[in-house]
């Protein structure tokens, strides 16, 4: 669900205001799920970045990110790959509204 012209992962252009769009969560242009050694099942003090795990709570993620708790290998929004079964990953819970004329250079890489 998006508000205004919130960006859609892997898509270019602004679309129609307040319209929702499906996107391919297996798009290899999205950041790949990354595993950090020593984090699975442990309380960690380092802050994990986007698409990085294993996290157990939002406090283990960098500012602006949340820990996506998943069962099995549920796709992580905005990330590419399956990751390890049982691992949870940090993700951006709300996509940014880029405005009326969004700059798509960051989306395309």
PDB file of N, CA and C in Angstrom:
ATOM      1  N   UNK A   1       0.840  -1.168   0.000  1.00  0.00           N
ATOM      2  CA  UNK A   1       0.000   0.000   0.000  1.00  0.00           C
ATOM      3  C   UNK A   1       0.891   1.238   0.000  1.00  0.00           C
ATOM      4  N   UNK A   2       0.621   2.170  -0.869  1.00  0.00           N
ATOM      5  CA  UNK A   2       1.455   3.360  -0.925  1.00  0.00           C
ATOM      6  C   UNK A   2       0.615   4.617  -0.851  1.00  0.00           C
ATOM      7  N   UNK A   3       1.253   5.692  -0.438  1.00  0.00           N
ATOM      8  CA  UNK A   3       0.636   7.011  -0.363  1.00  0.00           C
ATOM      9  C   UNK A   3       1.320   7.900  -1.388  1.00  0.00           C
ATOM     10  N   UNK A   4       0.587   8.774  -2.015  1.00  0.00           N
ATOM     11  CA  UNK A   4       1.188   9.698  -2.980  1.00  0.00           C
ATOM     12  C   UNK A   4       1.904   8.959  -4.088  1.00  0.00           C
ATOM     13  N   UNK A   5       3.165   9.277  -4.260  1.00  0.00           N
ATOM     14  CA  UNK A   5       3.979   8.660  -5.303  1.00  0.00           C
ATOM     15  C   UNK A   5       5.112   7.841  -4.686  1.00  0.00           C
ATOM     16  N   UNK A   6       4.820   7.095  -3.639  1.00  0.00           N
ATOM     17  CA  UNK A   6       5.825   6.262  -3.004  1.00  0.00           C
ATOM     18  C   UNK A   6       6.476   5.364  -4.048  1.00  0.00           C
ATOM     19  N   UNK A   7       7.806   5.243  -3.993  1.00  0.00           N
ATOM     20  CA  UNK A   7       8.513   4.428  -4.978  1.00  0.00           C
ATOM     21  C   UNK A   7       8.147   2.957  -4.820  1.00  0.00           C
ATOM     22  N   UNK A   8       8.209   2.229  -5.929  1.00  0.00           N
ATOM     23  CA  UNK A   8       7.932   0.799  -5.945  1.00  0.00           C
ATOM     24  C   UNK A   8       9.249   0.101  -6.281  1.00  0.00           C
ATOM     25  N   UNK A   9       9.722  -0.821  -5.422  1.00  0.00           N
ATOM     26  CA  UNK A   9      11.019  -1.474  -5.669  1.00  0.00           C
ATOM     27  C   UNK A   9      11.108  -2.086  -7.054  1.00  0.00           C
ATOM     28  N   UNK A  10      12.200  -1.775  -7.759  1.00  0.00           N
ATOM     29  CA  UNK A  10      12.443  -2.341  -9.079  1.00  0.00           C
ATOM     30  C   UNK A  10      11.680  -1.676 -10.205  1.00  0.00           C
ATOM     31  N   UNK A  11      10.904  -0.635  -9.919  1.00  0.00           N
ATOM     32  CA  UNK A  11      10.110   0.031 -10.952  1.00  0.00           C
ATOM     33  C   UNK A  11      10.626   1.447 -11.198  1.00  0.00           C
ATOM     34  N   UNK A  12      10.417   1.924 -12.415  1.00  0.00           N
ATOM     35  CA  UNK A  12      10.831   3.266 -12.800  1.00  0.00           C
ATOM     36  C   UNK A  12       9.570   4.083 -13.087  1.00  0.00           C
ATOM     37  N   UNK A  13       9.614   5.335 -12.734  1.00  0.00           N
ATOM     38  CA  UNK A  13       8.472   6.207 -12.983  1.00  0.00           C
ATOM     39  C   UNK A  13       7.646   6.375 -11.733  1.00  0.00           C
ATOM     40  N   UNK A  14       6.752   7.332 -11.789  1.00  0.00           N
ATOM     41  CA  UNK A  14       5.981   7.628 -10.583  1.00  0.00           C
ATOM     42  C   UNK A  14       4.646   6.922 -10.530  1.00  0.00           C
ATOM     43  N   UNK A  15       4.124   6.430 -11.628  1.00  0.00           N
ATOM     44  CA  UNK A  15       2.822   5.774 -11.627  1.00  0.00           C
ATOM     45  C   UNK A  15       1.713   6.761 -11.347  1.00  0.00           C
ATOM     46  N   UNK A  16       0.580   6.257 -10.936  1.00  0.00           N
ATOM     47  CA  UNK A  16      -0.574   7.095 -10.616  1.00  0.00           C
ATOM     48  C   UNK A  16      -0.651   7.292  -9.106  1.00  0.00           C
ATOM     49  N   UNK A  17      -1.002   8.501  -8.716  1.00  0.00           N
ATOM     50  CA  UNK A  17      -1.041   8.837  -7.299  1.00  0.00           C
ATOM     51  C   UNK A  17      -1.967   7.901  -6.529  1.00  0.00           C
ATOM     52  N   UNK A  18      -1.441   7.375  -5.418  1.00  0.00           N
ATOM     53  CA  UNK A  18      -2.147   6.493  -4.486  1.00  0.00           C
ATOM     54  C   UNK A  18      -2.556   5.153  -5.079  1.00  0.00           C
ATOM     55  N   UNK A  19      -2.040   4.795  -6.243  1.00  0.00           N
ATOM     56  CA  UNK A  19      -2.300   3.477  -6.798  1.00  0.00           C
ATOM     57  C   UNK A  19      -1.283   2.514  -6.205  1.00  0.00           C
ATOM     58  N   UNK A  20      -1.684   1.261  -5.993  1.00  0.00           N
ATOM     59  CA  UNK A  20      -0.784   0.223  -5.515  1.00  0.00           C
ATOM     60  C   UNK A  20      -0.335  -0.622  -6.696  1.00  0.00           C
ATOM     61  N   UNK A  21       0.904  -1.108  -6.626  1.00  0.00           N
ATOM     62  CA  UNK A  21       1.469  -1.888  -7.725  1.00  0.00           C
ATOM     63  C   UNK A  21       2.111  -3.156  -7.186  1.00  0.00           C
ATOM     64  N   UNK A  22       1.998  -4.230  -7.947  1.00  0.00           N
ATOM     65  CA  UNK A  22       2.717  -5.455  -7.617  1.00  0.00           C
ATOM     66  C   UNK A  22       4.148  -5.301  -8.108  1.00  0.00           C
ATOM     67  N   UNK A  23       5.080  -5.912  -7.420  1.00  0.00           N
ATOM     68  CA  UNK A  23       6.471  -5.894  -7.875  1.00  0.00           C
ATOM     69  C   UNK A  23       7.081  -7.265  -7.651  1.00  0.00           C
ATOM     70  N   UNK A  24       8.146  -7.538  -8.363  1.00  0.00           N
ATOM     71  CA  UNK A  24       8.814  -8.826  -8.306  1.00  0.00           C
ATOM     72  C   UNK A  24       9.852  -8.805  -7.192  1.00  0.00           C
ATOM     73  N   UNK A  25       9.561  -9.472  -6.081  1.00  0.00           N
ATOM     74  CA  UNK A  25      10.491  -9.479  -4.951  1.00  0.00           C
ATOM     75  C   UNK A  25      11.739 -10.305  -5.239  1.00  0.00           C
ATOM     76  N   UNK A  26      11.745 -11.044  -6.365  1.00  0.00           N
ATOM     77  CA  UNK A  26      12.926 -11.817  -6.738  1.00  0.00           C
ATOM     78  C   UNK A  26      13.766 -11.060  -7.766  1.00  0.00           C
ATOM     79  N   UNK A  27      13.529  -9.753  -7.897  1.00  0.00           N
ATOM     80  CA  UNK A  27      14.269  -8.915  -8.834  1.00  0.00           C
ATOM     81  C   UNK A  27      15.731  -8.806  -8.386  1.00  0.00           C
ATOM     82  N   UNK A  28      16.689  -9.264  -9.187  1.00  0.00           N
ATOM     83  CA  UNK A  28      18.098  -9.211  -8.781  1.00  0.00           C
ATOM     84  C   UNK A  28      18.658  -7.790  -8.669  1.00  0.00           C
ATOM     85  N   UNK A  29      17.899  -6.773  -9.064  1.00  0.00           N
ATOM     86  CA  UNK A  29      18.358  -5.390  -8.893  1.00  0.00           C
ATOM     87  C   UNK A  29      18.109  -4.890  -7.471  1.00  0.00           C
ATOM     88  N   UNK A  30      17.304  -5.619  -6.705  1.00  0.00           N
ATOM     89  CA  UNK A  30      17.086  -5.274  -5.307  1.00  0.00           C
ATOM     90  C   UNK A  30      18.299  -5.728  -4.500  1.00  0.00           C
ATOM     91  N   UNK A  31      18.551  -5.116  -3.329  1.00  0.00           N
ATOM     92  CA  UNK A  31      19.670  -5.564  -2.499  1.00  0.00           C
ATOM     93  C   UNK A  31      19.498  -7.030  -2.096  1.00  0.00           C
ATOM     94  N   UNK A  32      20.566  -7.781  -2.152  1.00  0.00           N
ATOM     95  CA  UNK A  32      20.509  -9.211  -1.825  1.00  0.00           C
ATOM     96  C   UNK A  32      20.545  -9.419  -0.315  1.00  0.00           C
ATOM     97  N   UNK A  33      19.812 -10.432   0.154  1.00  0.00           N
ATOM     98  CA  UNK A  33      19.847 -10.779   1.567  1.00  0.00           C
ATOM     99  C   UNK A  33      21.271 -11.170   1.947  1.00  0.00           C
ATOM    100  N   UNK A  34      21.763 -10.614   3.046  1.00  0.00           N
ATOM    101  CA  UNK A  34      23.133 -10.841   3.492  1.00  0.00           C
ATOM    102  C   UNK A  34      23.117 -11.421   4.898  1.00  0.00           C
ATOM    103  N   UNK A  35      23.927 -12.451   5.106  1.00  0.00           N
ATOM    104  CA  UNK A  35      24.036 -13.090   6.412  1.00  0.00           C
ATOM    105  C   UNK A  35      25.291 -12.587   7.121  1.00  0.00           C
ATOM    106  N   UNK A  36      25.142 -12.189   8.374  1.00  0.00           N
ATOM    107  CA  UNK A  36      26.281 -11.760   9.182  1.00  0.00           C
ATOM    108  C   UNK A  36      26.592 -12.873  10.171  1.00  0.00           C
ATOM    109  N   UNK A  37      27.816 -13.410  10.117  1.00  0.00           N
ATOM    110  CA  UNK A  37      28.223 -14.492  11.012  1.00  0.00           C
ATOM    111  C   UNK A  37      28.059 -14.087  12.472  1.00  0.00           C
ATOM    112  N   UNK A  38      27.609 -15.040  13.289  1.00  0.00           N
ATOM    113  CA  UNK A  38      27.496 -14.820  14.721  1.00  0.00           C
ATOM    114  C   UNK A  38      26.225 -14.142  15.169  1.00  0.00           C
ATOM    115  N   UNK A  39      25.315 -13.845  14.250  1.00  0.00           N
ATOM    116  CA  UNK A  39      24.093 -13.134  14.646  1.00  0.00           C
ATOM    117  C   UNK A  39      22.912 -14.064  14.873  1.00  0.00           C
ATOM    118  N   UNK A  40      22.927 -15.263  14.309  1.00  0.00           N
ATOM    119  CA  UNK A  40      21.752 -16.130  14.401  1.00  0.00           C
ATOM    120  C   UNK A  40      21.530 -16.575  15.845  1.00  0.00           C
ATOM    121  N   UNK A  41      20.360 -16.214  16.395  1.00  0.00           N
ATOM    122  CA  UNK A  41      19.980 -16.619  17.738  1.00  0.00           C
ATOM    123  C   UNK A  41      20.721 -15.917  18.852  1.00  0.00           C
ATOM    124  N   UNK A  42      21.527 -14.934  18.524  1.00  0.00           N
ATOM    125  CA  UNK A  42      22.296 -14.210  19.535  1.00  0.00           C
ATOM    126  C   UNK A  42      21.842 -12.766  19.629  1.00  0.00           C
ATOM    127  N   UNK A  43      21.953 -12.203  20.844  1.00  0.00           N
ATOM    128  CA  UNK A  43      21.726 -10.765  20.996  1.00  0.00           C
ATOM    129  C   UNK A  43      22.970 -10.069  20.462  1.00  0.00           C
ATOM    130  N   UNK A  44      22.801  -9.117  19.584  1.00  0.00           N
ATOM    131  CA  UNK A  44      23.950  -8.446  18.973  1.00  0.00           C
ATOM    132  C   UNK A  44      23.943  -6.960  19.323  1.00  0.00           C
ATOM    133  N   UNK A  45      25.123  -6.367  19.317  1.00  0.00           N
ATOM    134  CA  UNK A  45      25.229  -4.942  19.629  1.00  0.00           C
ATOM    135  C   UNK A  45      25.414  -4.107  18.374  1.00  0.00           C
ATOM    136  N   UNK A  46      25.882  -4.719  17.284  1.00  0.00           N
ATOM    137  CA  UNK A  46      26.040  -3.970  16.035  1.00  0.00           C
ATOM    138  C   UNK A  46      24.679  -3.745  15.405  1.00  0.00           C
ATOM    139  N   UNK A  47      24.523  -2.648  14.709  1.00  0.00           N
ATOM    140  CA  UNK A  47      23.268  -2.345  14.022  1.00  0.00           C
ATOM    141  C   UNK A  47      23.364  -2.881  12.592  1.00  0.00           C
ATOM    142  N   UNK A  48      22.421  -3.711  12.226  1.00  0.00           N
ATOM    143  CA  UNK A  48      22.406  -4.319  10.901  1.00  0.00           C
ATOM    144  C   UNK A  48      21.751  -3.390   9.892  1.00  0.00           C
ATOM    145  N   UNK A  49      22.258  -3.408   8.671  1.00  0.00           N
ATOM    146  CA  UNK A  49      21.735  -2.584   7.597  1.00  0.00           C
ATOM    147  C   UNK A  49      20.597  -3.271   6.863  1.00  0.00           C
ATOM    148  N   UNK A  50      20.113  -2.634   5.803  1.00  0.00           N
ATOM    149  CA  UNK A  50      18.997  -3.200   5.038  1.00  0.00           C
ATOM    150  C   UNK A  50      19.353  -4.539   4.424  1.00  0.00           C
ATOM    151  N   UNK A  51      18.398  -5.451   4.482  1.00  0.00           N
ATOM    152  CA  UNK A  51      18.524  -6.789   3.892  1.00  0.00           C
ATOM    153  C   UNK A  51      19.637  -7.606   4.545  1.00  0.00           C
ATOM    154  N   UNK A  52      19.929  -7.290   5.819  1.00  0.00           N
ATOM    155  CA  UNK A  52      20.985  -7.975   6.550  1.00  0.00           C
ATOM    156  C   UNK A  52      20.391  -8.670   7.772  1.00  0.00           C
ATOM    157  N   UNK A  53      20.889  -9.861   8.086  1.00  0.00           N
ATOM    158  CA  UNK A  53      20.386 -10.601   9.236  1.00  0.00           C
ATOM    159  C   UNK A  53      21.474 -11.458   9.843  1.00  0.00           C
ATOM    160  N   UNK A  54      21.180 -12.012  10.909  1.00  0.00           N
ATOM    161  CA  UNK A  54      19.895 -12.301  11.518  1.00  0.00           C
ATOM    162  C   UNK A  54      19.598 -11.296  12.620  1.00  0.00           C
ATOM    163  N   UNK A  55      18.421 -10.707  12.579  1.00  0.00           N
ATOM    164  CA  UNK A  55      17.995  -9.802  13.641  1.00  0.00           C
ATOM    165  C   UNK A  55      16.890 -10.489  14.432  1.00  0.00           C
ATOM    166  N   UNK A  56      16.746 -10.068  15.681  1.00  0.00           N
ATOM    167  CA  UNK A  56      15.673 -10.594  16.529  1.00  0.00           C
ATOM    168  C   UNK A  56      14.702  -9.510  16.968  1.00  0.00           C
ATOM    169  N   UNK A  57      15.094  -8.239  16.784  1.00  0.00           N
ATOM    170  CA  UNK A  57      14.206  -7.128  17.146  1.00  0.00           C
ATOM    171  C   UNK A  57      14.605  -5.896  16.336  1.00  0.00           C
ATOM    172  N   UNK A  58      13.714  -4.908  16.285  1.00  0.00           N
ATOM    173  CA  UNK A  58      13.982  -3.669  15.541  1.00  0.00           C
ATOM    174  C   UNK A  58      15.218  -2.957  16.082  1.00  0.00           C
ATOM    175  N   UNK A  59      15.497  -3.105  17.369  1.00  0.00           N
ATOM    176  CA  UNK A  59      16.644  -2.410  17.979  1.00  0.00           C
ATOM    177  C   UNK A  59      17.984  -2.913  17.433  1.00  0.00           C
ATOM    178  N   UNK A  60      17.980  -4.039  16.750  1.00  0.00           N
ATOM    179  CA  UNK A  60      19.216  -4.579  16.164  1.00  0.00           C
ATOM    180  C   UNK A  60      19.443  -4.077  14.738  1.00  0.00           C
ATOM    181  N   UNK A  61      18.519  -3.267  14.227  1.00  0.00           N
ATOM    182  CA  UNK A  61      18.625  -2.711  12.879  1.00  0.00           C
ATOM    183  C   UNK A  61      19.028  -1.240  12.938  1.00  0.00           C
ATOM    184  N   UNK A  62      19.648  -0.765  11.866  1.00  0.00           N
ATOM    185  CA  UNK A  62      20.013   0.643  11.769  1.00  0.00           C
ATOM    186  C   UNK A  62      18.755   1.505  11.833  1.00  0.00           C
ATOM    187  N   UNK A  63      18.946   2.770  12.183  1.00  0.00           N
ATOM    188  CA  UNK A  63      17.824   3.706  12.293  1.00  0.00           C
ATOM    189  C   UNK A  63      17.026   3.748  10.985  1.00  0.00           C
ATOM    190  N   UNK A  64      15.714   3.709  11.095  1.00  0.00           N
ATOM    191  CA  UNK A  64      14.843   3.752   9.929  1.00  0.00           C
ATOM    192  C   UNK A  64      14.492   2.383   9.377  1.00  0.00           C
ATOM    193  N   UNK A  65      15.076   1.332   9.962  1.00  0.00           N
ATOM    194  CA  UNK A  65      14.810  -0.036   9.509  1.00  0.00           C
ATOM    195  C   UNK A  65      14.175  -0.841  10.631  1.00  0.00           C
ATOM    196  N   UNK A  66      13.479  -1.905  10.272  1.00  0.00           N
ATOM    197  CA  UNK A  66      12.832  -2.787  11.232  1.00  0.00           C
ATOM    198  C   UNK A  66      13.245  -4.217  10.929  1.00  0.00           C
ATOM    199  N   UNK A  67      13.075  -5.069  11.925  1.00  0.00           N
ATOM    200  CA  UNK A  67      13.402  -6.483  11.754  1.00  0.00           C
ATOM    201  C   UNK A  67      12.179  -7.200  11.197  1.00  0.00           C
ATOM    202  N   UNK A  68      12.318  -7.757  10.010  1.00  0.00           N
ATOM    203  CA  UNK A  68      11.224  -8.481   9.363  1.00  0.00           C
ATOM    204  C   UNK A  68      11.252  -9.919   9.872  1.00  0.00           C
ATOM    205  N   UNK A  69      10.322 -10.224  10.762  1.00  0.00           N
ATOM    206  CA  UNK A  69      10.227 -11.566  11.326  1.00  0.00           C
ATOM    207  C   UNK A  69       9.522 -12.459  10.315  1.00  0.00           C
ATOM    208  N   UNK A  70      10.125 -13.563  10.015  1.00  0.00           N
ATOM    209  CA  UNK A  70       9.530 -14.430   8.999  1.00  0.00           C
ATOM    210  C   UNK A  70       9.586 -15.886   9.421  1.00  0.00           C
ATOM    211  N   UNK A  71       8.668 -16.635   8.885  1.00  0.00           N
ATOM    212  CA  UNK A  71       8.685 -18.073   9.055  1.00  0.00           C
ATOM    213  C   UNK A  71       9.203 -18.664   7.754  1.00  0.00           C
ATOM    214  N   UNK A  72       9.925 -19.729   7.853  1.00  0.00           N
ATOM    215  CA  UNK A  72      10.435 -20.399   6.665  1.00  0.00           C
ATOM    216  C   UNK A  72      11.322 -19.459   5.848  1.00  0.00           C
ATOM    217  N   UNK A  73      11.012 -19.265   4.575  1.00  0.00           N
ATOM    218  CA  UNK A  73      11.796 -18.370   3.711  1.00  0.00           C
ATOM    219  C   UNK A  73      10.895 -17.324   3.062  1.00  0.00           C
ATOM    220  N   UNK A  74      10.025 -16.733   3.854  1.00  0.00           N
ATOM    221  CA  UNK A  74       9.119 -15.693   3.374  1.00  0.00           C
ATOM    222  C   UNK A  74       9.937 -14.576   2.734  1.00  0.00           C
ATOM    223  N   UNK A  75       9.546 -14.087   1.550  1.00  0.00           N
ATOM    224  CA  UNK A  75      10.280 -12.976   0.923  1.00  0.00           C
ATOM    225  C   UNK A  75      10.307 -11.743   1.822  1.00  0.00           C
ATOM    226  N   UNK A  76      11.455 -11.077   1.862  1.00  0.00           N
ATOM    227  CA  UNK A  76      11.613  -9.859   2.651  1.00  0.00           C
ATOM    228  C   UNK A  76      11.341  -8.676   1.726  1.00  0.00           C
ATOM    229  N   UNK A  77      10.382  -7.801   2.058  1.00  0.00           N
ATOM    230  CA  UNK A  77      10.053  -6.664   1.187  1.00  0.00           C
ATOM    231  C   UNK A  77      11.277  -5.809   0.862  1.00  0.00           C
ATOM    232  N   UNK A  78      11.460  -5.533  -0.426  1.00  0.00           N
ATOM    233  CA  UNK A  78      12.555  -4.680  -0.870  1.00  0.00           C
ATOM    234  C   UNK A  78      13.898  -5.370  -0.955  1.00  0.00           C
ATOM    235  N   UNK A  79      13.928  -6.689  -0.744  1.00  0.00           N
ATOM    236  CA  UNK A  79      15.185  -7.443  -0.789  1.00  0.00           C
ATOM    237  C   UNK A  79      15.083  -8.586  -1.784  1.00  0.00           C
ATOM    238  N   UNK A  80      16.239  -9.033  -2.250  1.00  0.00           N
ATOM    239  CA  UNK A  80      16.329 -10.112  -3.231  1.00  0.00           C
ATOM    240  C   UNK A  80      16.883 -11.363  -2.559  1.00  0.00           C
ATOM    241  N   UNK A  81      16.370 -12.507  -2.913  1.00  0.00           N
ATOM    242  CA  UNK A  81      16.897 -13.783  -2.437  1.00  0.00           C
ATOM    243  C   UNK A  81      16.016 -14.408  -1.376  1.00  0.00           C
ATOM    244  N   UNK A  82      16.318 -15.674  -1.093  1.00  0.00           N
ATOM    245  CA  UNK A  82      15.539 -16.425  -0.109  1.00  0.00           C
ATOM    246  C   UNK A  82      16.135 -16.351   1.289  1.00  0.00           C
ATOM    247  N   UNK A  83      17.441 -16.242   1.395  1.00  0.00           N
ATOM    248  CA  UNK A  83      18.080 -16.253   2.707  1.00  0.00           C
ATOM    249  C   UNK A  83      17.955 -17.608   3.362  1.00  0.00           C
ATOM    250  N   UNK A  84      18.545 -17.733   4.511  1.00  0.00           N
ATOM    251  CA  UNK A  84      18.533 -18.989   5.253  1.00  0.00           C
ATOM    252  C   UNK A  84      17.228 -19.142   6.015  1.00  0.00           C
ATOM    253  N   UNK A  85      16.683 -20.351   5.983  1.00  0.00           N
ATOM    254  CA  UNK A  85      15.443 -20.653   6.690  1.00  0.00           C
ATOM    255  C   UNK A  85      15.598 -20.291   8.167  1.00  0.00           C
ATOM    256  N   UNK A  86      14.617 -19.545   8.701  1.00  0.00           N
ATOM    257  CA  UNK A  86      14.613 -19.170  10.106  1.00  0.00           C
ATOM    258  C   UNK A  86      15.334 -17.867  10.417  1.00  0.00           C
ATOM    259  N   UNK A  87      16.039 -17.296   9.446  1.00  0.00           N
ATOM    260  CA  UNK A  87      16.731 -16.023   9.673  1.00  0.00           C
ATOM    261  C   UNK A  87      15.766 -14.882   9.400  1.00  0.00           C
ATOM    262  N   UNK A  88      15.875 -13.820  10.204  1.00  0.00           N
ATOM    263  CA  UNK A  88      15.081 -12.606  10.039  1.00  0.00           C
ATOM    264  C   UNK A  88      16.010 -11.493   9.567  1.00  0.00           C
ATOM    265  N   UNK A  89      15.485 -10.551   8.781  1.00  0.00           N
ATOM    266  CA  UNK A  89      16.322  -9.539   8.141  1.00  0.00           C
ATOM    267  C   UNK A  89      15.777  -8.132   8.357  1.00  0.00           C
ATOM    268  N   UNK A  90      16.697  -7.170   8.430  1.00  0.00           N
ATOM    269  CA  UNK A  90      16.305  -5.767   8.531  1.00  0.00           C
ATOM    270  C   UNK A  90      15.804  -5.293   7.166  1.00  0.00           C
ATOM    271  N   UNK A  91      14.786  -4.457   7.183  1.00  0.00           N
ATOM    272  CA  UNK A  91      14.208  -3.934   5.941  1.00  0.00           C
ATOM    273  C   UNK A  91      13.611  -2.567   6.225  1.00  0.00           C
ATOM    274  N   UNK A  92      13.329  -1.833   5.172  1.00  0.00           N
ATOM    275  CA  UNK A  92      12.694  -0.521   5.323  1.00  0.00           C
ATOM    276  C   UNK A  92      11.184  -0.762   5.304  1.00  0.00           C
ATOM    277  N   UNK A  93      10.507  -0.544   6.441  1.00  0.00           N
ATOM    278  CA  UNK A  93       9.092  -0.904   6.526  1.00  0.00           C
ATOM    279  C   UNK A  93       8.154  -0.024   5.716  1.00  0.00           C
ATOM    280  N   UNK A  94       8.544   1.209   5.408  1.00  0.00           N
ATOM    281  CA  UNK A  94       7.708   2.100   4.612  1.00  0.00           C
ATOM    282  C   UNK A  94       8.580   2.684   3.519  1.00  0.00           C
ATOM    283  N   UNK A  95       8.119   2.577   2.297  1.00  0.00           N
ATOM    284  CA  UNK A  95       8.881   3.136   1.184  1.00  0.00           C
ATOM    285  C   UNK A  95       8.758   4.650   1.187  1.00  0.00           C
ATOM    286  N   UNK A  96       9.774   5.327   0.730  1.00  0.00           N
ATOM    287  CA  UNK A  96       9.785   6.795   0.724  1.00  0.00           C
ATOM    288  C   UNK A  96       8.916   7.351  -0.390  1.00  0.00           C
ATOM    289  N   UNK A  97       8.223   8.447  -0.103  1.00  0.00           N
ATOM    290  CA  UNK A  97       7.478   9.179  -1.123  1.00  0.00           C
ATOM    291  C   UNK A  97       8.466  10.118  -1.795  1.00  0.00           C
ATOM    292  N   UNK A  98       8.755   9.879  -3.059  1.00  0.00           N
ATOM    293  CA  UNK A  98       9.759  10.657  -3.774  1.00  0.00           C
ATOM    294  C   UNK A  98       9.195  11.906  -4.432  1.00  0.00           C
ATOM    295  N   UNK A  99       7.904  12.161  -4.263  1.00  0.00           N
ATOM    296  CA  UNK A  99       7.316  13.372  -4.811  1.00  0.00           C
ATOM    297  C   UNK A  99       6.785  13.191  -6.218  1.00  0.00           C
ATOM    298  N   UNK A 100       6.419  14.317  -6.838  1.00  0.00           N
ATOM    299  CA  UNK A 100       5.788  14.310  -8.151  1.00  0.00           C
ATOM    300  C   UNK A 100       6.754  13.911  -9.252  1.00  0.00           C
ATOM    301  N   UNK A 101       7.973  14.405  -9.226  1.00  0.00           N
ATOM    302  CA  UNK A 101       8.968  14.092 -10.248  1.00  0.00           C
ATOM    303  C   UNK A 101      10.164  13.386  -9.607  1.00  0.00           C
ATOM    304  N   UNK A 102      10.028  12.089  -9.292  1.00  0.00           N
ATOM    305  CA  UNK A 102      11.100  11.390  -8.587  1.00  0.00           C
ATOM    306  C   UNK A 102      12.345  11.215  -9.446  1.00  0.00           C
ATOM    307  N   UNK A 103      13.508  11.261  -8.780  1.00  0.00           N
ATOM    308  CA  UNK A 103      14.782  10.977  -9.425  1.00  0.00           C
ATOM    309  C   UNK A 103      14.965   9.464  -9.399  1.00  0.00           C
ATOM    310  N   UNK A 104      14.958   8.815 -10.551  1.00  0.00           N
ATOM    311  CA  UNK A 104      15.023   7.357 -10.607  1.00  0.00           C
ATOM    312  C   UNK A 104      16.436   6.805 -10.728  1.00  0.00           C
ATOM    313  N   UNK A 105      17.458   7.660 -10.664  1.00  0.00           N
ATOM    314  CA  UNK A 105      18.820   7.154 -10.821  1.00  0.00           C
ATOM    315  C   UNK A 105      19.193   6.185  -9.718  1.00  0.00           C
ATOM    316  N   UNK A 106      18.731   6.401  -8.468  1.00  0.00           N
ATOM    317  CA  UNK A 106      19.029   5.470  -7.387  1.00  0.00           C
ATOM    318  C   UNK A 106      18.313   4.144  -7.564  1.00  0.00           C
ATOM    319  N   UNK A 107      17.141   4.153  -8.174  1.00  0.00           N
ATOM    320  CA  UNK A 107      16.368   2.932  -8.381  1.00  0.00           C
ATOM    321  C   UNK A 107      17.058   2.040  -9.395  1.00  0.00           C
ATOM    322  N   UNK A 108      17.591   2.635 -10.431  1.00  0.00           N
ATOM    323  CA  UNK A 108      18.207   1.855 -11.506  1.00  0.00           C
ATOM    324  C   UNK A 108      19.644   1.475 -11.206  1.00  0.00           C
ATOM    325  N   UNK A 109      20.306   2.191 -10.321  1.00  0.00           N
ATOM    326  CA  UNK A 109      21.690   1.874  -9.932  1.00  0.00           C
ATOM    327  C   UNK A 109      22.701   2.261 -10.929  1.00  0.00           C
TER     328      UNK A 109
END
